Amino acid sequence: MKTLVIHPSDYSTDFLKPIYEGVENKTVITQGKSREEIIELIESHDRVMMMGHGSPSGLFGIGFNRMFVVDNGLVEHLNKKENNVFIWCNADRFVERFQLKGLYSGMFISEVGEAYYCGLPDVPQPVVDESNDEFARMLGGCFTDKKQLTESYSDIKNSYGKLAETNIVAKYNYERLYIA
Protein backbone atom coordinates (compact mmCIF):
# COMPACT_ATOMS: atom_id res chain seq x y z
CA MET A 1 0.00 0.00 0.00
CA LYS A 2 1.33 3.43 -0.95
CA THR A 3 0.66 6.11 1.65
CA LEU A 4 0.71 9.85 1.17
CA VAL A 5 1.28 11.86 4.35
CA ILE A 6 0.32 15.55 4.34
CA HIS A 7 1.72 17.07 7.54
CA PRO A 8 2.42 20.79 7.21
CA SER A 9 5.71 21.72 8.84
CA ASP A 10 4.94 23.20 12.28
CA TYR A 11 6.93 22.49 15.43
CA SER A 12 3.72 22.49 17.50
CA THR A 13 2.49 19.37 15.67
CA ASP A 14 5.82 17.51 15.52
CA PHE A 15 4.43 15.16 18.18
CA LEU A 16 2.28 13.64 15.38
CA LYS A 17 5.28 12.26 13.46
CA PRO A 18 5.25 8.84 15.18
CA ILE A 19 1.86 8.22 13.54
CA TYR A 20 3.53 7.73 10.17
CA GLU A 21 7.21 7.07 10.97
CA GLY A 22 6.73 3.30 10.86
CA VAL A 23 4.52 3.29 7.78
CA GLU A 24 6.26 1.61 4.85
CA ASN A 25 6.11 2.86 1.28
CA LYS A 26 5.17 6.44 2.17
CA THR A 27 5.62 9.88 0.68
CA VAL A 28 5.69 12.70 3.24
CA ILE A 29 5.02 16.28 2.20
CA THR A 30 5.44 19.10 4.69
CA GLN A 31 5.48 22.19 2.48
CA GLY A 32 5.85 23.73 -0.94
CA LYS A 33 3.60 21.65 -3.20
CA SER A 34 1.13 23.18 -5.61
CA ARG A 35 -2.53 22.16 -5.65
CA GLU A 36 -1.93 20.23 -8.88
CA GLU A 37 1.05 18.36 -7.39
CA ILE A 38 -1.00 17.40 -4.33
CA ILE A 39 -3.83 16.12 -6.54
CA GLU A 40 -1.35 13.99 -8.52
CA LEU A 41 0.07 12.59 -5.28
CA ILE A 42 -3.38 11.77 -3.89
CA GLU A 43 -4.29 10.01 -7.13
CA SER A 44 -1.10 7.91 -7.12
CA HIS A 45 -1.40 6.69 -3.50
CA ASP A 46 -3.72 4.16 -1.87
CA ARG A 47 -4.11 5.96 1.45
CA VAL A 48 -3.84 9.62 2.47
CA MET A 49 -2.92 10.61 6.02
CA MET A 50 -3.51 14.29 6.81
CA MET A 51 -2.58 15.88 10.11
CA GLY A 52 -1.75 19.16 11.80
CA HIS A 53 -3.79 22.20 12.75
CA GLY A 54 -7.10 22.73 11.06
CA SER A 55 -10.73 23.74 11.23
CA PRO A 56 -14.07 22.49 9.88
CA SER A 57 -12.97 23.92 6.53
CA GLY A 58 -9.84 21.78 6.26
CA LEU A 59 -6.19 21.28 7.18
CA PHE A 60 -4.28 24.53 7.53
CA GLY A 61 -1.61 25.01 4.88
CA ILE A 62 1.32 26.27 6.94
CA GLY A 63 4.27 26.15 4.56
CA PHE A 64 2.07 25.75 1.48
CA ASN A 65 1.54 29.48 0.78
CA ARG A 66 -2.22 29.23 1.21
CA MET A 67 -4.65 29.10 4.10
CA PHE A 68 -5.59 25.43 3.60
CA VAL A 69 -3.61 22.60 2.08
CA VAL A 70 -6.62 20.26 2.33
CA ASP A 71 -10.01 21.80 1.68
CA ASN A 72 -13.16 21.27 -0.40
CA GLY A 73 -11.06 21.50 -3.58
CA LEU A 74 -9.58 18.07 -2.82
CA VAL A 75 -12.82 16.32 -1.84
CA GLU A 76 -13.39 14.80 -5.29
CA HIS A 77 -9.97 13.11 -5.09
CA LEU A 78 -10.17 12.10 -1.42
CA ASN A 79 -13.59 10.57 -2.05
CA LYS A 80 -11.93 7.89 -4.17
CA LYS A 81 -10.03 6.59 -1.11
CA GLU A 82 -11.46 4.61 1.80
CA ASN A 83 -8.39 4.43 4.06
CA ASN A 84 -7.88 8.12 4.76
CA VAL A 85 -6.72 9.48 8.12
CA PHE A 86 -7.81 12.99 9.13
CA ILE A 87 -6.21 14.22 12.38
CA TRP A 88 -6.83 17.90 13.02
CA CYS A 89 -9.19 19.97 15.16
CA ASN A 90 -12.74 19.57 13.92
CA ALA A 91 -11.84 17.25 11.06
CA ASP A 92 -15.11 15.49 11.87
CA ARG A 93 -17.10 18.40 10.49
CA PHE A 94 -15.07 18.34 7.26
CA VAL A 95 -15.26 14.55 6.84
CA GLU A 96 -18.96 14.31 7.62
CA ARG A 97 -19.95 17.30 5.47
CA PHE A 98 -18.31 15.72 2.42
CA GLN A 99 -19.10 12.09 3.37
CA LEU A 100 -15.46 11.03 3.20
CA LYS A 101 -14.18 7.66 4.40
CA GLY A 102 -11.53 7.00 7.00
CA LEU A 103 -10.40 7.50 10.57
CA TYR A 104 -10.82 11.04 11.87
CA SER A 105 -10.83 13.30 14.90
CA GLY A 106 -13.19 15.92 16.23
CA MET A 107 -11.89 18.80 18.29
CA PHE A 108 -8.52 17.52 19.47
CA ILE A 109 -6.75 19.06 22.42
CA SER A 110 -3.01 19.28 21.74
CA GLU A 111 -2.16 22.46 23.66
CA VAL A 112 -2.94 23.85 27.14
CA GLY A 113 -4.84 26.78 25.61
CA GLU A 114 -7.10 24.37 23.73
CA ALA A 115 -7.78 22.49 26.97
CA TYR A 116 -8.89 25.73 28.59
CA TYR A 117 -11.03 26.59 25.55
CA CYS A 118 -12.67 23.15 25.72
CA GLY A 119 -13.67 23.51 29.36
CA LEU A 120 -10.68 21.85 30.99
CA PRO A 121 -9.09 24.68 32.98
CA ASP A 122 -5.89 24.20 34.94
CA VAL A 123 -4.64 21.26 32.88
CA PRO A 124 -0.84 21.25 33.23
CA GLN A 125 1.46 20.88 30.23
CA PRO A 126 2.70 17.40 31.25
CA VAL A 127 -0.88 16.04 31.03
CA VAL A 128 -1.27 17.45 27.51
CA ASP A 129 2.18 16.15 26.52
CA GLU A 130 1.39 12.66 27.80
CA SER A 131 -1.86 12.59 25.80
CA ASN A 132 -0.15 13.89 22.64
CA ASP A 133 2.85 11.60 22.82
CA GLU A 134 0.92 8.45 23.70
CA PHE A 135 -1.78 9.09 21.09
CA ALA A 136 0.78 9.48 18.31
CA ARG A 137 2.82 6.48 19.46
CA MET A 138 -0.25 4.28 19.85
CA LEU A 139 -1.87 5.32 16.57
CA GLY A 140 1.42 4.84 14.74
CA GLY A 141 1.52 1.28 16.04
CA CYS A 142 -1.90 0.62 14.52
CA PHE A 143 -0.98 1.09 10.86
CA THR A 144 0.36 -1.76 8.82
CA ASP A 145 -0.27 -2.75 5.23
CA LYS A 146 -2.02 -5.89 6.44
CA LYS A 147 -4.52 -4.21 8.76
CA GLN A 148 -7.85 -2.87 7.68
CA LEU A 149 -8.66 0.64 8.87
CA THR A 150 -11.42 -0.73 11.10
CA GLU A 151 -8.80 -2.83 12.91
CA SER A 152 -6.55 0.20 13.36
CA TYR A 153 -9.51 2.17 14.74
CA SER A 154 -10.36 -0.62 17.17
CA ASP A 155 -6.72 -0.84 18.27
CA ILE A 156 -6.41 2.90 18.98
CA LYS A 157 -9.73 2.98 20.81
CA ASN A 158 -8.53 0.13 23.04
CA SER A 159 -5.01 1.39 23.74
CA TYR A 160 -5.73 5.13 23.98
CA GLY A 161 -8.88 4.28 25.92
CA LYS A 162 -6.71 2.90 28.72
CA LEU A 163 -4.85 6.22 28.97
CA ALA A 164 -8.20 8.03 28.89
CA GLU A 165 -9.03 6.38 32.21
CA THR A 166 -6.31 8.43 33.95
CA ASN A 167 -5.65 11.42 31.66
CA ILE A 168 -8.42 14.03 31.27
CA VAL A 169 -7.07 15.33 27.93
CA ALA A 170 -6.85 11.81 26.53
CA LYS A 171 -10.43 11.21 27.71
CA TYR A 172 -11.62 14.31 25.86
CA ASN A 173 -9.78 13.34 22.66
CA TYR A 174 -10.74 9.67 22.91
CA GLU A 175 -14.41 10.62 22.86
CA ARG A 176 -13.79 12.43 19.57
CA LEU A 177 -12.20 9.70 17.48
CA TYR A 178 -14.37 8.32 14.68
CA ILE A 179 -14.41 6.09 11.64
CA ALA A 180 -16.59 6.25 8.56
Coordinates of C-alpha atoms in Angstrom, one line a residue:
M1 CA 0.0 0.0 0.0
K2 CA 1.3 3.4 -1.0
T3 CA 0.7 6.1 1.7
L4 CA 0.7 9.9 1.2
V5 CA 1.3 11.9 4.3
I6 CA 0.3 15.5 4.3
H7 CA 1.7 17.1 7.5
P8 CA 2.4 20.8 7.2
S9 CA 5.7 21.7 8.8
D10 CA 4.9 23.2 12.3
Y11 CA 6.9 22.5 15.4
S12 CA 3.7 22.5 17.5
T13 CA 2.5 19.4 15.7
D14 CA 5.8 17.5 15.5
F15 CA 4.4 15.2 18.2
L16 CA 2.3 13.6 15.4
K17 CA 5.3 12.3 13.5
P18 CA 5.2 8.8 15.2
I19 CA 1.9 8.2 13.5
Y20 CA 3.5 7.7 10.2
E21 CA 7.2 7.1 11.0
G22 CA 6.7 3.3 10.9
V23 CA 4.5 3.3 7.8
E24 CA 6.3 1.6 4.9
N25 CA 6.1 2.9 1.3
K26 CA 5.2 6.4 2.2
T27 CA 5.6 9.9 0.7
V28 CA 5.7 12.7 3.2
I29 CA 5.0 16.3 2.2
T30 CA 5.4 19.1 4.7
Q31 CA 5.5 22.2 2.5
G32 CA 5.8 23.7 -0.9
K33 CA 3.6 21.6 -3.2
S34 CA 1.1 23.2 -5.6
R35 CA -2.5 22.2 -5.7
E36 CA -1.9 20.2 -8.9
E37 CA 1.1 18.4 -7.4
I38 CA -1.0 17.4 -4.3
I39 CA -3.8 16.1 -6.5
E40 CA -1.4 14.0 -8.5
L41 CA 0.1 12.6 -5.3
I42 CA -3.4 11.8 -3.9
E43 CA -4.3 10.0 -7.1
S44 CA -1.1 7.9 -7.1
H45 CA -1.4 6.7 -3.5
D46 CA -3.7 4.2 -1.9
R47 CA -4.1 6.0 1.5
V48 CA -3.8 9.6 2.5
M49 CA -2.9 10.6 6.0
M50 CA -3.5 14.3 6.8
M51 CA -2.6 15.9 10.1
G52 CA -1.8 19.2 11.8
H53 CA -3.8 22.2 12.8
G54 CA -7.1 22.7 11.1
S55 CA -10.7 23.7 11.2
P56 CA -14.1 22.5 9.9
S57 CA -13.0 23.9 6.5
G58 CA -9.8 21.8 6.3
L59 CA -6.2 21.3 7.2
F60 CA -4.3 24.5 7.5
G61 CA -1.6 25.0 4.9
I62 CA 1.3 26.3 6.9
G63 CA 4.3 26.1 4.6
F64 CA 2.1 25.7 1.5
N65 CA 1.5 29.5 0.8
R66 CA -2.2 29.2 1.2
M67 CA -4.7 29.1 4.1
F68 CA -5.6 25.4 3.6
V69 CA -3.6 22.6 2.1
V70 CA -6.6 20.3 2.3
D71 CA -10.0 21.8 1.7
N72 CA -13.2 21.3 -0.4
G73 CA -11.1 21.5 -3.6
L74 CA -9.6 18.1 -2.8
V75 CA -12.8 16.3 -1.8
E76 CA -13.4 14.8 -5.3
H77 CA -10.0 13.1 -5.1
L78 CA -10.2 12.1 -1.4
N79 CA -13.6 10.6 -2.0
K80 CA -11.9 7.9 -4.2
K81 CA -10.0 6.6 -1.1
E82 CA -11.5 4.6 1.8
N83 CA -8.4 4.4 4.1
N84 CA -7.9 8.1 4.8
V85 CA -6.7 9.5 8.1
F86 CA -7.8 13.0 9.1
I87 CA -6.2 14.2 12.4
W88 CA -6.8 17.9 13.0
C89 CA -9.2 20.0 15.2
N90 CA -12.7 19.6 13.9
A91 CA -11.8 17.2 11.1
D92 CA -15.1 15.5 11.9
R93 CA -17.1 18.4 10.5
F94 CA -15.1 18.3 7.3
V95 CA -15.3 14.5 6.8
E96 CA -19.0 14.3 7.6
R97 CA -20.0 17.3 5.5
F98 CA -18.3 15.7 2.4
Q99 CA -19.1 12.1 3.4
L100 CA -15.5 11.0 3.2
K101 CA -14.2 7.7 4.4
G102 CA -11.5 7.0 7.0
L103 CA -10.4 7.5 10.6
Y104 CA -10.8 11.0 11.9
S105 CA -10.8 13.3 14.9
G106 CA -13.2 15.9 16.2
M107 CA -11.9 18.8 18.3
F108 CA -8.5 17.5 19.5
I109 CA -6.7 19.1 22.4
S110 CA -3.0 19.3 21.7
E111 CA -2.2 22.5 23.7
V112 CA -2.9 23.9 27.1
G113 CA -4.8 26.8 25.6
E114 CA -7.1 24.4 23.7
A115 CA -7.8 22.5 27.0
Y116 CA -8.9 25.7 28.6
Y117 CA -11.0 26.6 25.5
C118 CA -12.7 23.2 25.7
G119 CA -13.7 23.5 29.4
L120 CA -10.7 21.8 31.0
P121 CA -9.1 24.7 33.0
D122 CA -5.9 24.2 34.9
V123 CA -4.6 21.3 32.9
P124 CA -0.8 21.2 33.2
Q125 CA 1.5 20.9 30.2
P126 CA 2.7 17.4 31.2
V127 CA -0.9 16.0 31.0
V128 CA -1.3 17.5 27.5
D129 CA 2.2 16.1 26.5
E130 CA 1.4 12.7 27.8
S131 CA -1.9 12.6 25.8
N132 CA -0.2 13.9 22.6
D133 CA 2.8 11.6 22.8
E134 CA 0.9 8.4 23.7
F135 CA -1.8 9.1 21.1
A136 CA 0.8 9.5 18.3
R137 CA 2.8 6.5 19.5
M138 CA -0.3 4.3 19.8
L139 CA -1.9 5.3 16.6
G140 CA 1.4 4.8 14.7
G141 CA 1.5 1.3 16.0
C142 CA -1.9 0.6 14.5
F143 CA -1.0 1.1 10.9
T144 CA 0.4 -1.8 8.8
D145 CA -0.3 -2.8 5.2
K146 CA -2.0 -5.9 6.4
K147 CA -4.5 -4.2 8.8
Q148 CA -7.9 -2.9 7.7
L149 CA -8.7 0.6 8.9
T150 CA -11.4 -0.7 11.1
E151 CA -8.8 -2.8 12.9
S152 CA -6.6 0.2 13.4
Y153 CA -9.5 2.2 14.7
S154 CA -10.4 -0.6 17.2
D155 CA -6.7 -0.8 18.3
I156 CA -6.4 2.9 19.0
K157 CA -9.7 3.0 20.8
N158 CA -8.5 0.1 23.0
S159 CA -5.0 1.4 23.7
Y160 CA -5.7 5.1 24.0
G161 CA -8.9 4.3 25.9
K162 CA -6.7 2.9 28.7
L163 CA -4.8 6.2 29.0
A164 CA -8.2 8.0 28.9
E165 CA -9.0 6.4 32.2
T166 CA -6.3 8.4 33.9
N167 CA -5.6 11.4 31.7
I168 CA -8.4 14.0 31.3
V169 CA -7.1 15.3 27.9
A170 CA -6.9 11.8 26.5
K171 CA -10.4 11.2 27.7
Y172 CA -11.6 14.3 25.9
N173 CA -9.8 13.3 22.7
Y174 CA -10.7 9.7 22.9
E175 CA -14.4 10.6 22.9
R176 CA -13.8 12.4 19.6
L177 CA -12.2 9.7 17.5
Y178 CA -14.4 8.3 14.7
I179 CA -14.4 6.1 11.6
A180 CA -16.6 6.3 8.6

